[in-house]
PDB file of C-alpha atoms in Angstrom:
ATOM      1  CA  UNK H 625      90.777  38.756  39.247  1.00  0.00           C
ATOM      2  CA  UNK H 626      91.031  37.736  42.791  1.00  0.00           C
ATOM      3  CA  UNK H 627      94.319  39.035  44.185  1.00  0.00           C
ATOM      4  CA  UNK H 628      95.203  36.534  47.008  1.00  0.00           C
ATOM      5  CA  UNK H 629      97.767  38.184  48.749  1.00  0.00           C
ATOM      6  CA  UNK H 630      94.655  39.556  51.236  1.00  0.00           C
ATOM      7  CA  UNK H 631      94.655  36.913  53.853  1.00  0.00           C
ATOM      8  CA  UNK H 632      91.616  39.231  55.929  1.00  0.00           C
ATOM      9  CA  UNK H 633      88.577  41.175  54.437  1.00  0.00           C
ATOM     10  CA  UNK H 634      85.840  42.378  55.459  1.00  0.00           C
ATOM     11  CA  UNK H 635      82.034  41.593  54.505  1.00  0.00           C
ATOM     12  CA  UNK H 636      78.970  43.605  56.017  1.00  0.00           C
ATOM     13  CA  UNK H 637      81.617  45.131  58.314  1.00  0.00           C
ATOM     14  CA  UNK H 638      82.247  41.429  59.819  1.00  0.00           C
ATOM     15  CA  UNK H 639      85.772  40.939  59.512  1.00  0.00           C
ATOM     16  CA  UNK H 640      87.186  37.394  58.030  1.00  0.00           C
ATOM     17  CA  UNK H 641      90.452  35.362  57.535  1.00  0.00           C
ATOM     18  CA  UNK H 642      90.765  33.781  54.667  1.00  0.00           C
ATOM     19  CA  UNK H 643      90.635  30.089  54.938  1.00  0.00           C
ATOM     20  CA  UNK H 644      91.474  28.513  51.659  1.00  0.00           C
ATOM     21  CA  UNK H 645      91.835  29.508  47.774  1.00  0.00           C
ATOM     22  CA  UNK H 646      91.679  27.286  44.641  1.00  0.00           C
ATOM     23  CA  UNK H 647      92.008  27.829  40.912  1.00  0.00           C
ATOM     24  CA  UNK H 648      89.079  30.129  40.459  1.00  0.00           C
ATOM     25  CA  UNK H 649      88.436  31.031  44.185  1.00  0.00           C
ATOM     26  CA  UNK H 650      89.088  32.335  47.364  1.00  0.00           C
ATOM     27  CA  UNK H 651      87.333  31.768  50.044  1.00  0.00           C
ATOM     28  CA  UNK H 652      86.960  33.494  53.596  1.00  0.00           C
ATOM     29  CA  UNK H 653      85.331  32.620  56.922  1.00  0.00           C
ATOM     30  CA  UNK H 654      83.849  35.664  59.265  1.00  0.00           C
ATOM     31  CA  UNK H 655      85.869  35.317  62.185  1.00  0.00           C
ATOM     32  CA  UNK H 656      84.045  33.883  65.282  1.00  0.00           C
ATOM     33  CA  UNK H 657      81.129  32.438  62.978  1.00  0.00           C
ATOM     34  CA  UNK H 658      80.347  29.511  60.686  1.00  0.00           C
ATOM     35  CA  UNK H 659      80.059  31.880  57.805  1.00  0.00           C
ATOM     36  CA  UNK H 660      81.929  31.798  54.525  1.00  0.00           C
ATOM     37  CA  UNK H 661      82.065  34.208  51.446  1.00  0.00           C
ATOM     38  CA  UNK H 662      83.761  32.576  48.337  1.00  0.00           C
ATOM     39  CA  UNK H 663      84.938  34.836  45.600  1.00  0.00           C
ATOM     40  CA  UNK H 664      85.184  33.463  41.901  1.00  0.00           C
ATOM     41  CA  UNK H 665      87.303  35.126  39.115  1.00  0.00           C
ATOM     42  CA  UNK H 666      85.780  36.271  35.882  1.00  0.00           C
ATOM     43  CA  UNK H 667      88.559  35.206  33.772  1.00  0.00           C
ATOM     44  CA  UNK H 668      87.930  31.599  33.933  1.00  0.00           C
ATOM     45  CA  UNK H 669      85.464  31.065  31.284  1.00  0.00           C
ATOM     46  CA  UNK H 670      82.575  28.300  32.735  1.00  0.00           C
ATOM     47  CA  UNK H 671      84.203  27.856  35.368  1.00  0.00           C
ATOM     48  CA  UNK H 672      83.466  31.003  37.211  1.00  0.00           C
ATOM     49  CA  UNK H 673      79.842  29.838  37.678  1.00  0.00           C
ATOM     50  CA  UNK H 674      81.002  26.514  39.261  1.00  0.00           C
ATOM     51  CA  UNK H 675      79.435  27.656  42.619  1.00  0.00           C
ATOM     52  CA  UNK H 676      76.442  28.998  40.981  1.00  0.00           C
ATOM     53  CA  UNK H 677      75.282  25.267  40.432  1.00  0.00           C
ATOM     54  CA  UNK H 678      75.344  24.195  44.481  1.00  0.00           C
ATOM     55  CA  UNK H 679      72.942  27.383  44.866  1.00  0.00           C
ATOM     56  CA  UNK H 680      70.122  25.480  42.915  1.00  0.00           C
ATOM     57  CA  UNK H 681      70.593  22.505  44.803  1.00  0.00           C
ATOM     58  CA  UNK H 682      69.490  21.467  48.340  1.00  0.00           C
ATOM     59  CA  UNK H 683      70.669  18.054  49.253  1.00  0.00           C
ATOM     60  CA  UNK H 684      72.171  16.213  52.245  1.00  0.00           C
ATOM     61  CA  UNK H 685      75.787  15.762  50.629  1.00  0.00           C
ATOM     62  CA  UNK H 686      75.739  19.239  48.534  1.00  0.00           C
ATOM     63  CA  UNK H 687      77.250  22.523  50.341  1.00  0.00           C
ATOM     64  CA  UNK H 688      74.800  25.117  51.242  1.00  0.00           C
ATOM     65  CA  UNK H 689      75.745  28.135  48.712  1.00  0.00           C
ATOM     66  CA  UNK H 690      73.421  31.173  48.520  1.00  0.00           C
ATOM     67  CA  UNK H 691      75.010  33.965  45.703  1.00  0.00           C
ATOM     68  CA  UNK H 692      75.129  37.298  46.698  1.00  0.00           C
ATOM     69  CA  UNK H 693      76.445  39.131  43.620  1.00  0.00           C
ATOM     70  CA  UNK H 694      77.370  38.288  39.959  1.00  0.00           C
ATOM     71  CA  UNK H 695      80.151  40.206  38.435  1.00  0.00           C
ATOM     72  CA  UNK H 696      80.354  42.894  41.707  1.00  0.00           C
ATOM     73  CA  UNK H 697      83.109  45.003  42.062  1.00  0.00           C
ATOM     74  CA  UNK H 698      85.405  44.495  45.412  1.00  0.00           C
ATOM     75  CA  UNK H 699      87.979  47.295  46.914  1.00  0.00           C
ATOM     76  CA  UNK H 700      91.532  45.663  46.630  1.00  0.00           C
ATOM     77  CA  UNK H 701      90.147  42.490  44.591  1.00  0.00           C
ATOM     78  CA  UNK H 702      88.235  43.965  40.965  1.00  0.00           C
ATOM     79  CA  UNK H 703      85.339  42.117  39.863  1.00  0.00           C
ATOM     80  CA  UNK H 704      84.121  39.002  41.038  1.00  0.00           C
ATOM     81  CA  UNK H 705      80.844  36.398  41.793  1.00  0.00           C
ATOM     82  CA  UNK H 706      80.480  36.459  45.316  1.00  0.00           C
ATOM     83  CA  UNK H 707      78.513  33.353  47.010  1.00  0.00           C
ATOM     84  CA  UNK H 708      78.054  32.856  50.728  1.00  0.00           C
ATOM     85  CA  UNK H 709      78.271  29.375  52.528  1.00  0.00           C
ATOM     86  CA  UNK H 710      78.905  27.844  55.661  1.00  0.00           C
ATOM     87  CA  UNK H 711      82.048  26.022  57.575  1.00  0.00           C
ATOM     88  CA  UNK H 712      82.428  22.664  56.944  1.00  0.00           C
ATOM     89  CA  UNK H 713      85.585  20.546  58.203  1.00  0.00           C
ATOM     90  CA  UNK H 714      88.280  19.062  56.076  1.00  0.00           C
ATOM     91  CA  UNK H 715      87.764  15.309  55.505  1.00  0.00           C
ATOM     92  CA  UNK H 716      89.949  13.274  57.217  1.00  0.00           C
ATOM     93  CA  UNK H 717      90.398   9.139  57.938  1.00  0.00           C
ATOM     94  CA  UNK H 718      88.551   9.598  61.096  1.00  0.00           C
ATOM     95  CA  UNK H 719      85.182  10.518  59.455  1.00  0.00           C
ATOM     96  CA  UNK H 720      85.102   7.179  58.760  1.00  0.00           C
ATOM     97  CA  UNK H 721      81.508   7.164  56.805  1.00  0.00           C
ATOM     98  CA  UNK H 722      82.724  10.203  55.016  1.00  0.00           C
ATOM     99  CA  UNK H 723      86.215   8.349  54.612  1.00  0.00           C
ATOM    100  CA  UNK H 724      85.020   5.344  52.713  1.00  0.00           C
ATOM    101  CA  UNK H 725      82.530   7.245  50.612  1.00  0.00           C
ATOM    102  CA  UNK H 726      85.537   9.349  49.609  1.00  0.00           C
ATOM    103  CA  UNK H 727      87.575   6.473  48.879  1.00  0.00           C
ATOM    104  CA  UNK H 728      84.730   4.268  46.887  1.00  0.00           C
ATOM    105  CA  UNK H 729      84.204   7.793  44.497  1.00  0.00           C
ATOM    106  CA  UNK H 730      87.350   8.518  43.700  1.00  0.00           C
ATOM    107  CA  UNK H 731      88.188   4.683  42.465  1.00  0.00           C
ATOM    108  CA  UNK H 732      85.615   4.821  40.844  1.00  0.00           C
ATOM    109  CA  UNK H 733      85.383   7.905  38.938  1.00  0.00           C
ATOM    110  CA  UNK H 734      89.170   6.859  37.822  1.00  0.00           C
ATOM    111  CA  UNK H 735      88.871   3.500  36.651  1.00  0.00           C
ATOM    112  CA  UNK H 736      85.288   5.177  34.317  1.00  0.00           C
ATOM    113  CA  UNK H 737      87.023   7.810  33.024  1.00  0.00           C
ATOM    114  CA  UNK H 738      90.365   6.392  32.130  1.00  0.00           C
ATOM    115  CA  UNK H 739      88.776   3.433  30.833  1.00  0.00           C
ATOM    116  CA  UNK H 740      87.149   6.120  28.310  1.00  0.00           C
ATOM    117  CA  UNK H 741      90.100   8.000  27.419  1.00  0.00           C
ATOM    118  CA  UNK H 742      91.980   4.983  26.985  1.00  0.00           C
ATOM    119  CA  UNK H 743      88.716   4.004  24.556  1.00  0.00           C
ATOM    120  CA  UNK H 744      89.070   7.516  22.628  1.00  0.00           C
ATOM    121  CA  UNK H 745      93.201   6.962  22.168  1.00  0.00           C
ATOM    122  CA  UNK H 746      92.962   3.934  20.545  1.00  0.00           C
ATOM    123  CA  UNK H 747      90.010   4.650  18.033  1.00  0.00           C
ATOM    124  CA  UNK H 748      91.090   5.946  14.790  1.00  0.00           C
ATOM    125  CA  UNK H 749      89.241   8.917  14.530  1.00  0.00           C
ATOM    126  CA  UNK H 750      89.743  12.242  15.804  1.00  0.00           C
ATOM    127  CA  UNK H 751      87.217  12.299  18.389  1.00  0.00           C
ATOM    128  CA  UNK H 752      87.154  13.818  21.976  1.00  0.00           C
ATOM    129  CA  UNK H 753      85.553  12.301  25.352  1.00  0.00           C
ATOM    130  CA  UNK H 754      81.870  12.227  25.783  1.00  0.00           C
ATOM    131  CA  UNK H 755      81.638  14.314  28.801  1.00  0.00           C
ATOM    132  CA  UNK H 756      77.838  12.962  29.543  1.00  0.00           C
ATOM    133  CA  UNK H 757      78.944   9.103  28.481  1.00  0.00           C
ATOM    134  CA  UNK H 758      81.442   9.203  31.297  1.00  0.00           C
ATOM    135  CA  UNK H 759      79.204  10.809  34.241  1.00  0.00           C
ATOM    136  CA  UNK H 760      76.211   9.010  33.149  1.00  0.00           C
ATOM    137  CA  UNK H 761      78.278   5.635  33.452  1.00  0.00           C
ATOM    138  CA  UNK H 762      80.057   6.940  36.575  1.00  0.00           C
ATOM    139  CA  UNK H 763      76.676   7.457  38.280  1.00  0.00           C
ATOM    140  CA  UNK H 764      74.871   4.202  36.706  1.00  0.00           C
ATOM    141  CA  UNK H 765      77.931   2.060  37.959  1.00  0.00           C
ATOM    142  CA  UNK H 766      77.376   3.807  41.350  1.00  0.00           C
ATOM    143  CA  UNK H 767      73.761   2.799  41.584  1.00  0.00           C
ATOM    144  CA  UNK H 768      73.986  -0.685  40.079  1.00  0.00           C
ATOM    145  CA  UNK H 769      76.754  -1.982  42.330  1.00  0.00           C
ATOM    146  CA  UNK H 770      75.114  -0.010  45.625  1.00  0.00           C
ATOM    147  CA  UNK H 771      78.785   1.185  46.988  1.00  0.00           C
ATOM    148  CA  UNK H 772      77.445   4.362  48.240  1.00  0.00           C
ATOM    149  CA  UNK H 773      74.096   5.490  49.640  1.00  0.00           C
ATOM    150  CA  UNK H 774      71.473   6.888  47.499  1.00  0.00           C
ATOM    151  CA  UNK H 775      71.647   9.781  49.171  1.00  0.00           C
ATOM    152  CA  UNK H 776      75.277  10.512  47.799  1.00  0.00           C
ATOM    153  CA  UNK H 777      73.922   9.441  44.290  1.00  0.00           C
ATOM    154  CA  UNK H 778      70.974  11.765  44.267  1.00  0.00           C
ATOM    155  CA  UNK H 779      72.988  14.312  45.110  1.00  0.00           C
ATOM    156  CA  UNK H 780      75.881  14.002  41.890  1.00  0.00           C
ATOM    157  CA  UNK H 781      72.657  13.364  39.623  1.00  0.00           C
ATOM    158  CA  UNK H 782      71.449  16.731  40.483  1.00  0.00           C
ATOM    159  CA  UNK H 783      74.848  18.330  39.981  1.00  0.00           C
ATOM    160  CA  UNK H 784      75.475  16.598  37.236  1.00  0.00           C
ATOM    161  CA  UNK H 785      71.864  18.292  35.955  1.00  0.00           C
ATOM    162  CA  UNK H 786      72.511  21.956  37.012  1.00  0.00           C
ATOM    163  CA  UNK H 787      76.237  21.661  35.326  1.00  0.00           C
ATOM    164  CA  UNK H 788      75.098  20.963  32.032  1.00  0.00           C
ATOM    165  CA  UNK H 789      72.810  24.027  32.504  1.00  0.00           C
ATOM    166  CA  UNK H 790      76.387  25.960  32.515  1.00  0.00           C
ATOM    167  CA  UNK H 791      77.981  24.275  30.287  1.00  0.00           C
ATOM    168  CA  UNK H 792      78.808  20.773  27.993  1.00  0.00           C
ATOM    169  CA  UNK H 793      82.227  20.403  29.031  1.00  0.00           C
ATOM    170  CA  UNK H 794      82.249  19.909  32.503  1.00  0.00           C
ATOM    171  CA  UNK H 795      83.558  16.536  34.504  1.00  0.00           C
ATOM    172  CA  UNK H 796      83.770  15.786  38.269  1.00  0.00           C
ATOM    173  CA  UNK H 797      86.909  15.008  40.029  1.00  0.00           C
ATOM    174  CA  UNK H 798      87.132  13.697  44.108  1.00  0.00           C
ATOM    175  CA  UNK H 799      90.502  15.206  45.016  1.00  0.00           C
ATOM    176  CA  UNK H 800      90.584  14.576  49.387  1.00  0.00           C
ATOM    177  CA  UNK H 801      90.774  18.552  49.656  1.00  0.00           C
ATOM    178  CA  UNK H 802      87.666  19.514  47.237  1.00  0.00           C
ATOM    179  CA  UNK H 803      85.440  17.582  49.856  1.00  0.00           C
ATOM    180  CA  UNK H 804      84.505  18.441  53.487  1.00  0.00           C
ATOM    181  CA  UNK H 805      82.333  17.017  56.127  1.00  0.00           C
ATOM    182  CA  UNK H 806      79.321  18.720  58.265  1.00  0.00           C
ATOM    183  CA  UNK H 807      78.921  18.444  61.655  1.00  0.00           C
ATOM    184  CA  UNK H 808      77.355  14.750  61.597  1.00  0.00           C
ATOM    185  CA  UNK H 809      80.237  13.437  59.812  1.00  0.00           C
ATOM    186  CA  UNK H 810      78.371  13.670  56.321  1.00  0.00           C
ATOM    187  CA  UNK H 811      80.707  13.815  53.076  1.00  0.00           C
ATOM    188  CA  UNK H 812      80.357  17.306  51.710  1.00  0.00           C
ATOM    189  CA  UNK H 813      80.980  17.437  47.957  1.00  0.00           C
ATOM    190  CA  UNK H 814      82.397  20.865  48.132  1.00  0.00           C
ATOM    191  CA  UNK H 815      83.893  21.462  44.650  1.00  0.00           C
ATOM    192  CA  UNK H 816      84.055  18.616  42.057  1.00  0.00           C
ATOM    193  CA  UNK H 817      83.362  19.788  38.908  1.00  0.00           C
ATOM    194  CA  UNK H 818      85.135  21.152  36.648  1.00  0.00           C
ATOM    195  CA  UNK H 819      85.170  22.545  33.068  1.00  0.00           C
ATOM    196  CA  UNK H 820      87.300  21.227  30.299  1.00  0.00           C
ATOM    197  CA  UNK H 821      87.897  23.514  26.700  1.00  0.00           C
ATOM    198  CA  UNK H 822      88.084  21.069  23.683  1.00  0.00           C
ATOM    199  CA  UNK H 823      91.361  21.831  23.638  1.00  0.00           C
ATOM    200  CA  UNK H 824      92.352  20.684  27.318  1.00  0.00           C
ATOM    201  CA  UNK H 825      89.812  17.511  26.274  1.00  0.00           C
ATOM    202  CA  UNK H 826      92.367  16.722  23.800  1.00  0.00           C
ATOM    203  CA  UNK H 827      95.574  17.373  25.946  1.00  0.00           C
ATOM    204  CA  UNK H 828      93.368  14.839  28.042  1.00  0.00           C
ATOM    205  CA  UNK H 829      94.273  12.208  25.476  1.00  0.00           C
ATOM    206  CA  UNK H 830      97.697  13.177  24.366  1.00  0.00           C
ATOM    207  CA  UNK H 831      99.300  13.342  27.885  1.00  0.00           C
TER     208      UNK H 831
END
């Protein structure tokens, strides 16, 4: 597990502050550089190969991830998957391309996915969301009404692609701090997908 009371390590001798941690990683910039090193717990389940998915991809609004080690043992930390990537800014109202993009996925992912749990509560049987229903929808809704470029569309189709190499049970989500911007104000989407258990797909319903 990734113990995250080390705020500095150090990679290839490089020292590096870490610069922000999540549910399943940690991640840390090399001081002085553009260079990151995220490492990802092994107690997660599918979730710990989350990052491995951006490594197959290389698209304008996908983060540059290359993986340096599955399952490697760390000093101080235990085992981990260790990825590198690069810097990118947090997203803020003045990236106001990246802004609106932000704004027009995150409405819209919410009213497609409520309006299929809300679908699955009130039928009868005992049956749990269609993971690929709601993405495919998400992304078809995306494309038919034009609210984002195609650009940001190709790139969740091909995420969308490489997750269900991982896994069945994955869904996005657009929270403002799992997405970044490079340095030409693109939207960066950093870390939006995530893995659901049958039994957190049925919490889903019952909340």
């Amino acid at each position: 597990m990734v113990n995250r009371k080390y705020t500095a390590m150090r990679f290839n001798n490089q020292s590096a502050t870490k610069i922000g941690k999540g549910a399943f990683s940690t991640a840390y910039r090399v001081d002085g550089t553009d260079q990151v090193f995220i490492l990802t717990k092994l107690d997660s389940d599918s979730n710990k190969y989350i990052k491995e998915i951006y490594t197959h991809i290389k698209k304008k609004h996908v983060p540059y991830m290359r993986t340096i080690g599955i399952e490697v043992y760390m000093p101080r930390v235990g085992y981990v998957n260790v990825y590198e990537s690069r810097y990118y800014a947090p997203l803020t109202a003045k990236n106001k391309q990246a802004w609106s993009d932000y704004k027009v996925l995150n409405r819209a992912w919410d009213q497609v996915y409520y309006d299929n749990v809300n679908l699955v509560m009130n039928s009868r049987g005992d049956e749990y969301i269609d993971r690929h229903v709601v993405v495919a929808e998400f992304i078809e809704r995306l494309t038919i009404n034009q609210s984002v470029s195609q650009d940001i569309i190709d790139a969740l189709d091909s995420i969308y692609t490489w997750a269900t190499a991982f896994s069945t049970g994955f869904l996005f989500e657009f929270p403002k701090h799992n997405l970044r911007v490079d340095q030409d104000g693109n939207l960066i989407l950093l870390d939006i997908v995530f893995f659901m258990t049958p039994t957190e797909d049925r919490k889903a319903r019952n909340w």
